[in-house]
């Protein structure tokens, strides 16, 4: 071997980040995997969540790590200081916010995706075909045409923002991408309900249309948008010269799980020539349950749907998704010519349309793989049954609340979310929520309904059972009795150990 080649080779070896001892690496990797599996298999033995001790928070702070560390030491730090203090949404007692539980299958798929290190911005490779397969499945489920397009994104916040941008470009024409939204853009108005998620308003802000251009229409007692009021507001706006361009309906409001009358809104949008977007962050996947799907009637008429696989779909974070009926309008909102992104008829640069033509990201990870594994491994029927079961558990919690004189139901139970409270004031209920969270026995969250603080239980995790609902009720009653009994000092109870 000549000198130059030998030198080049040793230089290459010394910069490689691969393990020097593959068998030691393999042994440690197997231990990590075993412990990660144990963590999920034995999740009930741990508190749902626990406060982070100051010394743990401090332990992870350090200077920039210029020197190498042993992988085993870094892993030990993770196992001691990070893993035990996660959000808790893997635990069946987690009911705060709408968080999915994840699965061991999803974890493995994410590991495999990281090994491939695929970049799904574009080019011709099978990982993109996996993403396209999921797009095709979503088209099928929501009865969208073959020309519909879809793309994985971080979450529904991003998917809603992209829907606003697609609708904006459809309304103003593609030249607005060059000239800016201008005077025409200043006249655009969008519509959603008071119960819609805050990210809809943020999307209007980021899209340069302003939050004032979003009309928040009143809701009925069940938190469904008042369609007559929506129609009236559109008429008023047209009369004074505004250009109504978008309605964002909710399929599962974040507060109480209300589903707007999608059919009526679809008809109104068609009549008015307005883009009809559905925020189906968690609720859209109720399409997988034959019992629940009829509640989504009309979703198949939407121009676009945003949803999260990481909520009811149980796919590990993050896995948001946007489906757009007219794939060409979707592309026109984002596609951009660039020499370094030129497309070819053959070779690695073939295979257009690329995902980078359908959203703001160029480099993108392989979110589709954990979703593909999840949908195939469990089958959509079983995932639908998980979704129906969490609604049945919400009904069970509703019944427990109605049967308990110390508790009060604060909103109708539409899907999987129950809002209730201990019969006492806001301050006491706020303390109860924190007490229950800190006890590690359960993790509800809170929201405000009609000016009252509500304890909110969103049942999303496939591991949740009746006993977890019972544990939540027992904890709320215990802390409620203590708090309303005037006892300020509440001893921390033993952590959930069963
Ligand atoms: C969770 C949620 C969102 C936001 O989705 P992310 O995935 O957190 O970005 C939007 N709308 C509704 C109704 C939600 O439940």
Coordinates of C-alpha atoms in Angstrom, one line a residue, residues 73 110 218 226 262 315 407:
X73 CA -21.3 7.3 31.8
X110 CA -37.9 5.3 15.9
X218 CA -69.8 31.8 19.5
X226 CA -73.0 28.3 16.0
X262 CA -68.8 19.5 9.8
X315 CA -47.2 7.1 17.8
X407 CA -67.8 16.4 42.8

